[in-house]
Coordinates of N, CA and C in Angstrom, one line a residue:
X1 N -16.5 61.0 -41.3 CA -16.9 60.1 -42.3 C -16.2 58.7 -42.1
X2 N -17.1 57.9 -42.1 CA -16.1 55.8 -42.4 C -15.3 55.7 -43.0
X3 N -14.5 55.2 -42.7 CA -13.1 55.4 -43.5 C -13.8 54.3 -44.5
X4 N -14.6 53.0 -44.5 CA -14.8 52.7 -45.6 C -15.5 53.1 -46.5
X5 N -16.4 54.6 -46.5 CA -16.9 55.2 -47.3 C -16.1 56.3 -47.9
X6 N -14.8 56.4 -47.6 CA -14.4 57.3 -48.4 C -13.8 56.9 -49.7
X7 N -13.5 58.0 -50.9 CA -12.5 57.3 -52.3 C -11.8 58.4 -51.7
X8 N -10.6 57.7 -52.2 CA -9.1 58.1 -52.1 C -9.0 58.3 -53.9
X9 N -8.1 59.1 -53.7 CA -7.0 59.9 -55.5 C -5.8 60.1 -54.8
X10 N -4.9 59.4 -55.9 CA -3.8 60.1 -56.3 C -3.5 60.9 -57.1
X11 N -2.9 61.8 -57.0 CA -2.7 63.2 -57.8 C -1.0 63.7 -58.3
X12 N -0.8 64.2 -59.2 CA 0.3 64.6 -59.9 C 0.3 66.0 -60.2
X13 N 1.0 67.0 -59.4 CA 0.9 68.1 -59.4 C 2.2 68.8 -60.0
X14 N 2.1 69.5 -61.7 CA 3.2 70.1 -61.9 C 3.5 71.4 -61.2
X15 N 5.0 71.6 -60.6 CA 5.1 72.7 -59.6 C 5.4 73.9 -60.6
X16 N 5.8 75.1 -59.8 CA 6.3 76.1 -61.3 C 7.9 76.4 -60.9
X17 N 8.4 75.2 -60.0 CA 10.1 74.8 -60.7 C 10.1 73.5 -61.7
X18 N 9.0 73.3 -62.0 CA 9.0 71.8 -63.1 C 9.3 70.7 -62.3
X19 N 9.5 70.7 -60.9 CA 9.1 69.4 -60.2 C 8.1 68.8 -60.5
X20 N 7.8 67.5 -60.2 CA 6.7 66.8 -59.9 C 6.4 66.1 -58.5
X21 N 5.3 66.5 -58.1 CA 4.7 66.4 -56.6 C 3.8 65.2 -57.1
X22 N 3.7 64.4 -56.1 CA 2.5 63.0 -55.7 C 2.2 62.8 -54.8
X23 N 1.2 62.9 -54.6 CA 0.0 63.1 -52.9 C -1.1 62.1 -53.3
X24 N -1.3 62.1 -52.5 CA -3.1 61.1 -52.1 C -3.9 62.4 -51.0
X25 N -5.5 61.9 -51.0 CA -6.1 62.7 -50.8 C -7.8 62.3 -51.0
X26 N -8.3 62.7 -49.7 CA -10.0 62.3 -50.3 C -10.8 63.0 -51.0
X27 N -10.2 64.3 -50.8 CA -10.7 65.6 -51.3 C -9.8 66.4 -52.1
X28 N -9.9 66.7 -53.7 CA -9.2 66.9 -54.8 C -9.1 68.2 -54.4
X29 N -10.2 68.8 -54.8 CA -10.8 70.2 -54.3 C -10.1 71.0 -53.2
X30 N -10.1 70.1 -52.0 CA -9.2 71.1 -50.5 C -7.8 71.4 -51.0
X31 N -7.7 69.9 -51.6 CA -6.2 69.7 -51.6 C -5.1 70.5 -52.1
X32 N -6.2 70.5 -52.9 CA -5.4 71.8 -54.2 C -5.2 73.4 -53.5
X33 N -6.4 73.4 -53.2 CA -6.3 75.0 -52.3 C -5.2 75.2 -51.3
X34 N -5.3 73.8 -50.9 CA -4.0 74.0 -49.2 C -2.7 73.9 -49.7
X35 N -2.5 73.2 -51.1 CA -1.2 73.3 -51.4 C -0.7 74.9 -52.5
X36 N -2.2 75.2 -53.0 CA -1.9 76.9 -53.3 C -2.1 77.5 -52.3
X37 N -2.1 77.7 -51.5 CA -1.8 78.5 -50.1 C -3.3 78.9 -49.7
X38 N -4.0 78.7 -50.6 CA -5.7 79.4 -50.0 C -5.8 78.7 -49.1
X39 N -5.7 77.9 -48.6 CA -6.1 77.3 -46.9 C -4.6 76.7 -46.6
X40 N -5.1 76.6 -45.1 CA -3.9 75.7 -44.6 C -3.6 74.7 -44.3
X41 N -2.6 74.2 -44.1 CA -1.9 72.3 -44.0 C -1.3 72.1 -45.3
X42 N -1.1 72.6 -46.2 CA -0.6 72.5 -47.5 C 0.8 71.7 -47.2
X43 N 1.4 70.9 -48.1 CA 2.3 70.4 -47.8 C 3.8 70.9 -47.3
X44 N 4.5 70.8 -46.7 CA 5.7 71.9 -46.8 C 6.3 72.1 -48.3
X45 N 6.7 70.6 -48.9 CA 7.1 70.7 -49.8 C 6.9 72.0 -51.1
X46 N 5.5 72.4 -50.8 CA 5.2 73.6 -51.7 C 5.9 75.4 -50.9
X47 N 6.3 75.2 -49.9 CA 7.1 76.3 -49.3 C 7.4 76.8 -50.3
X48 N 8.3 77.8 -50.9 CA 9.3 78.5 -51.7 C 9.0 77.9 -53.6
X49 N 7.7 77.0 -53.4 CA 7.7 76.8 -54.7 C 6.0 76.7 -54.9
X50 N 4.8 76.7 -55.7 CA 3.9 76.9 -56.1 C 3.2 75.7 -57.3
X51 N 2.7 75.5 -56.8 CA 1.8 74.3 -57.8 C 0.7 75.1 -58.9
X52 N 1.6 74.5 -60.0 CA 1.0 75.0 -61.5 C -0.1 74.7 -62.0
X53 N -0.3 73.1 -61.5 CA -1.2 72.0 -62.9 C -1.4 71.1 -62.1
X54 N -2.5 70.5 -62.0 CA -2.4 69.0 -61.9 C -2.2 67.9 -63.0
X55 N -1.6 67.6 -63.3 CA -1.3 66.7 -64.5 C -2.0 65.4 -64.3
X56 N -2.1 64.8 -63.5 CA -2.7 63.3 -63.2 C -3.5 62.7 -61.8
X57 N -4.3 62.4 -62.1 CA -5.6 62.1 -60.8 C -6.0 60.2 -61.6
X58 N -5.7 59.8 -60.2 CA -6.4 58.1 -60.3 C -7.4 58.0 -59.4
X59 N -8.0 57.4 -59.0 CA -9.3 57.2 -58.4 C -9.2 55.6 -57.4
X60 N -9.1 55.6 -56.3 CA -9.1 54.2 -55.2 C -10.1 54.4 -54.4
X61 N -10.2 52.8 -53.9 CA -11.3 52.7 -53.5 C -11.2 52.7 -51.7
X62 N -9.8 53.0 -51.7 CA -9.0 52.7 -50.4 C -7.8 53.4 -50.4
X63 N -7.8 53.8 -49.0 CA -6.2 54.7 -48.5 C -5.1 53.5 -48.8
X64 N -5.1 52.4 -48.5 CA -4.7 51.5 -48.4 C -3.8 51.4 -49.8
X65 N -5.0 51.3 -50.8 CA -4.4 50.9 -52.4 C -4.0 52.2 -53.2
X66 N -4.7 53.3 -52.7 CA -3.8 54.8 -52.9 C -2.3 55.2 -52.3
X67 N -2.2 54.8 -51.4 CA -0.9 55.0 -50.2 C 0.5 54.0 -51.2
X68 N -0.1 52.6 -51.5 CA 0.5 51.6 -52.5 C 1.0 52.2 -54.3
X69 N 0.5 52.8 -54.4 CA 0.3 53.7 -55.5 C 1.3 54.8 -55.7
X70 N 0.9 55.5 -54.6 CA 1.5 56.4 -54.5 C 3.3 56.6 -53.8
X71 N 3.8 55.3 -53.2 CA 4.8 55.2 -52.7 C 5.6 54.3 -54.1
X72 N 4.8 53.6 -55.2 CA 5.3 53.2 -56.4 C 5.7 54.5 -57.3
X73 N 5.1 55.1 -57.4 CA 5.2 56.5 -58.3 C 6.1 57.1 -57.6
X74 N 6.5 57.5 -56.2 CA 7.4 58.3 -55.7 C 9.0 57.8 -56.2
X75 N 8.6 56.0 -56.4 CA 9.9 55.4 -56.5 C 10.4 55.9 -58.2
X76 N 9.5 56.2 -59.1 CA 9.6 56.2 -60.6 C 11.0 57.7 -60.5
X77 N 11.5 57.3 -61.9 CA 12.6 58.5 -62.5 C 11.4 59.7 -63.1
X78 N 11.7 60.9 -63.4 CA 10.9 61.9 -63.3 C 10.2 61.6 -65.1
X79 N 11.0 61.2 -66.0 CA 10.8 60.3 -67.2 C 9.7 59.4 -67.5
X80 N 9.4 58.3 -66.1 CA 8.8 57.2 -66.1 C 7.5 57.9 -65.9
X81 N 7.6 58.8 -64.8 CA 6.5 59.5 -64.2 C 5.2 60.5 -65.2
X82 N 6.2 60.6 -65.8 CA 5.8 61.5 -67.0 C 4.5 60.5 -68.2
X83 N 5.6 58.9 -68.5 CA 5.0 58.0 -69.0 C 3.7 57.7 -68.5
X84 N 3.4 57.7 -67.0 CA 2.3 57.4 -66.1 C 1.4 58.7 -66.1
X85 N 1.8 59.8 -66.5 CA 0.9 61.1 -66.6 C 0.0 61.0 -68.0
X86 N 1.1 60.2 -69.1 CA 0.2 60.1 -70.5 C -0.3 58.8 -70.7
X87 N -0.5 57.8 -69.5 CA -1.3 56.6 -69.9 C -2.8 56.7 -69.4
X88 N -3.4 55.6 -69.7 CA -4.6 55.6 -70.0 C -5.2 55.4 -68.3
X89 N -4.5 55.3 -67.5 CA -5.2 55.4 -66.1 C -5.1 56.9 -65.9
X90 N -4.7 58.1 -66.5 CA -5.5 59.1 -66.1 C -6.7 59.3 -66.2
X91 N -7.4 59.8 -65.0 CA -8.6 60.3 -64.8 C -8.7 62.1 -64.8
X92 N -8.0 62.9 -65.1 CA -7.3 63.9 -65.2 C -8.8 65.0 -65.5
X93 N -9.4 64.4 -66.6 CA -10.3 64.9 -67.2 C -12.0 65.5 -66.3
X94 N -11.6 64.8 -65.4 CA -12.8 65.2 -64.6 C -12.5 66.2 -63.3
X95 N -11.1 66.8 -63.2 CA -10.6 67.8 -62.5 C -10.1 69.0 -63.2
X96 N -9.9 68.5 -64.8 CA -9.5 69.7 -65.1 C -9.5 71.4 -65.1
X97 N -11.2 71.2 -64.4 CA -12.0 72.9 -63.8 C -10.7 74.0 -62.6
X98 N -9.8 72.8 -62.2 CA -8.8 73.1 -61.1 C -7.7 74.0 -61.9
X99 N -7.2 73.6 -62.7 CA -6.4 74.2 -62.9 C -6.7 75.7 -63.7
X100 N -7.9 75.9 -63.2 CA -8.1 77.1 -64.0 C -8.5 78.5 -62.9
X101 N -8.7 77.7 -61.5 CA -8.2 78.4 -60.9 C -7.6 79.3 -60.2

């Protein structure tokens, strides 16, 4: 696919040690599965720990402005992050089918 035709998401994934994970991704859907172990490439960081929830999904229109995004949130205290999970740029609502699997 053109990389200018793709949308990019960032995503906020609660782990089940109560970490918080932050990824980008074109595809919400794979993503989720590779980091629950149903497929492969899942991140290592999910090794010895398991992804609970997604908590927060934004929507770009570029890797570019996702990558930007997502290296801001990595910088946040786990508190701030939290603040960013209950503001109004979640788009959370249109993935929520995920966490039910």
């Amino acid at each position: 696919m053109n990389e200018e035709l793709k949308h990019w998401f960032l995503y906020i994934i609660l782990c089940s040690d109560d970490c918080l994970y932050t990824g980008i991704t074109t595809d919400i859907d794979r993503r989720w599965k590779e980091h629950s172990g149903d497929l492969k490439k899942g991140a290592k960081f999910f090794r010895g720990r398991k992804p609970k929830e997604i908590l927060y999904v934004e929507f770009f229109e570029n890797r570019s402005e996702a990558s930007q995004r997502e290296y801001s949130i990595k910088k946040l205290s786990r508190s701030n992050k939290l603040l960013v999970i209950s503001s109004k740029d979640n788009q959370i609502g249109e993935f929520e089918y995920l966490n039910s699997i």
